[in-house]
Amino acid sequence: MESNYHTLKRTDNQLIMITHLSQLLTYITGFGGLIVPLIIWATQKENVEGMDAHGKAIINFQLSIIIYCILSIPLILVFGLGILTLILIGILAFIMPIVNAIKASNGELPSYPLSLNFVS
């Protein structure tokens, strides 16, 4: 027998903020900046209000960062341009999760520049 009961999503800006900040695990452990937010998003998108939008933005940003890093490697041979782009990507990948964690704590939607849309 099918139920028409729908669970209400809870508001949890702290969990969304932690999801954004978990991207910084890459700087601490060398990995985890994609895996941990992916797990949080996948398990909580049905339970937490706004988690789906934030999670998609995080996953798209992390996948974009990986693509940009891979594309920067051949550019190292072109006047060291790839080294400059890797530095800029590293700075962007460090600052934007912090900025969007602050936005999330205020209930605002995230915005990640140069983010390609893989998950919509």
CSV table of C-alpha atoms in Angstrom, one decimal:
chain,number,residue,atom,x,y,z
A,1,MET,CA,0.0,0.0,0.0
A,2,GLU,CA,1.5,3.3,-1.1
A,3,SER,CA,1.6,6.2,1.4
A,4,ASN,CA,1.1,9.8,0.5
A,5,TYR,CA,3.2,10.8,3.5
A,6,HIS,CA,6.1,13.1,2.5
A,7,THR,CA,8.8,13.9,5.0
A,8,LEU,CA,9.5,17.6,5.6
A,9,LYS,CA,13.0,18.8,5.0
A,10,ARG,CA,14.8,20.3,7.9
A,11,THR,CA,16.8,23.5,7.7
A,12,ASP,CA,20.4,22.8,8.6
A,13,ASN,CA,22.6,25.7,7.4
A,14,GLN,CA,25.5,24.3,9.6
A,15,LEU,CA,25.6,21.0,7.8
A,16,ILE,CA,25.5,22.8,4.4
A,17,MET,CA,28.4,25.0,5.7
A,18,ILE,CA,30.4,22.0,6.7
A,19,THR,CA,29.7,20.4,3.3
A,20,HIS,CA,31.3,23.5,1.7
A,21,LEU,CA,34.2,23.5,4.1
A,22,SER,CA,34.8,19.8,3.6
A,23,GLN,CA,36.2,20.6,0.2
A,24,LEU,CA,39.3,21.9,2.0
A,25,LEU,CA,40.2,18.3,3.1
A,26,THR,CA,42.2,18.2,-0.1
A,27,TYR,CA,44.6,20.7,1.4
A,28,ILE,CA,45.0,18.7,4.6
A,29,THR,CA,44.9,15.0,3.5
A,30,GLY,CA,45.6,15.3,-0.3
A,31,PHE,CA,42.2,13.9,-1.1
A,32,GLY,CA,38.6,14.0,0.2
A,33,GLY,CA,37.6,17.4,-1.3
A,34,LEU,CA,35.3,15.7,-3.7
A,35,ILE,CA,34.5,12.4,-1.9
A,36,VAL,CA,33.3,13.8,1.5
A,37,PRO,CA,30.9,16.5,0.0
A,38,LEU,CA,29.6,13.9,-2.4
A,39,ILE,CA,28.8,11.5,0.4
A,40,ILE,CA,27.2,14.3,2.5
A,41,TRP,CA,25.1,15.5,-0.5
A,42,ALA,CA,24.1,12.0,-1.5
A,43,THR,CA,22.9,11.1,1.9
A,44,GLN,CA,21.3,14.4,3.0
A,45,LYS,CA,19.8,15.9,-0.2
A,46,GLU,CA,16.4,14.5,0.6
A,47,ASN,CA,16.5,15.5,4.3
A,48,VAL,CA,18.0,19.0,4.4
A,49,GLU,CA,16.4,22.1,2.7
A,50,GLY,CA,18.8,23.5,0.1
A,51,MET,CA,21.3,20.7,0.3
A,52,ASP,CA,20.5,19.5,-3.2
A,53,ALA,CA,21.4,22.9,-4.8
A,54,HIS,CA,24.5,23.4,-2.6
A,55,GLY,CA,25.7,19.8,-3.2
A,56,LYS,CA,25.3,20.1,-7.0
A,57,ALA,CA,27.3,23.4,-6.9
A,58,ILE,CA,30.0,21.8,-4.9
A,59,ILE,CA,30.3,18.7,-7.0
A,60,ASN,CA,30.3,20.7,-10.2
A,61,PHE,CA,33.0,23.0,-8.8
A,62,GLN,CA,35.2,20.1,-7.6
A,63,LEU,CA,34.9,18.3,-11.0
A,64,SER,CA,35.7,21.6,-12.8
A,65,ILE,CA,38.8,22.1,-10.6
A,66,ILE,CA,40.0,18.6,-11.5
A,67,ILE,CA,39.4,19.2,-15.3
A,68,TYR,CA,41.3,22.6,-15.1
A,69,CYS,CA,44.2,21.0,-13.3
A,70,ILE,CA,44.5,18.2,-15.9
A,71,LEU,CA,44.3,20.8,-18.7
A,72,SER,CA,47.0,22.9,-17.0
A,73,ILE,CA,49.6,20.2,-17.1
A,74,PRO,CA,50.4,20.4,-20.8
A,75,LEU,CA,50.4,24.2,-20.5
A,76,ILE,CA,53.5,23.9,-18.2
A,77,LEU,CA,55.5,23.4,-21.5
A,78,VAL,CA,54.1,26.7,-22.9
A,79,PHE,CA,56.3,29.3,-21.1
A,80,GLY,CA,55.3,27.9,-17.7
A,81,LEU,CA,51.7,29.1,-18.2
A,82,GLY,CA,50.4,25.9,-16.6
A,83,ILE,CA,52.2,26.6,-13.3
A,84,LEU,CA,50.5,30.0,-13.1
A,85,THR,CA,47.1,28.5,-13.9
A,86,LEU,CA,47.7,25.7,-11.3
A,87,ILE,CA,48.5,28.4,-8.7
A,88,LEU,CA,45.4,30.4,-9.6
A,89,ILE,CA,43.3,27.2,-9.5
A,90,GLY,CA,44.7,26.4,-6.0
A,91,ILE,CA,43.9,29.9,-4.7
A,92,LEU,CA,40.4,29.8,-6.2
A,93,ALA,CA,39.8,26.2,-4.8
A,94,PHE,CA,40.8,27.4,-1.4
A,95,ILE,CA,38.9,30.7,-1.2
A,96,MET,CA,35.6,29.8,-2.8
A,97,PRO,CA,34.5,27.0,-0.4
A,98,ILE,CA,35.1,29.5,2.5
A,99,VAL,CA,33.1,32.2,0.8
A,100,ASN,CA,30.3,29.8,0.0
A,101,ALA,CA,30.3,28.4,3.5
A,102,ILE,CA,29.7,31.9,4.8
A,103,LYS,CA,26.9,32.4,2.3
A,104,ALA,CA,25.4,29.0,3.4
A,105,SER,CA,25.5,30.1,7.0
A,106,ASN,CA,23.4,33.1,6.0
A,107,GLY,CA,21.0,31.0,4.0
A,108,GLU,CA,22.2,32.2,0.6
A,109,LEU,CA,22.8,30.1,-2.5
A,110,PRO,CA,26.3,29.3,-3.5
A,111,SER,CA,28.2,30.7,-6.5
A,112,TYR,CA,31.3,29.1,-7.8
A,113,PRO,CA,33.0,31.0,-10.7
A,114,LEU,CA,34.3,29.0,-13.7
A,115,SER,CA,32.2,26.0,-12.6
A,116,LEU,CA,31.2,23.7,-15.4
A,117,ASN,CA,27.7,22.1,-15.1
A,118,PHE,CA,28.2,18.4,-14.9
A,119,VAL,CA,25.3,17.7,-12.4
A,120,SER,CA,22.1,19.6,-12.8
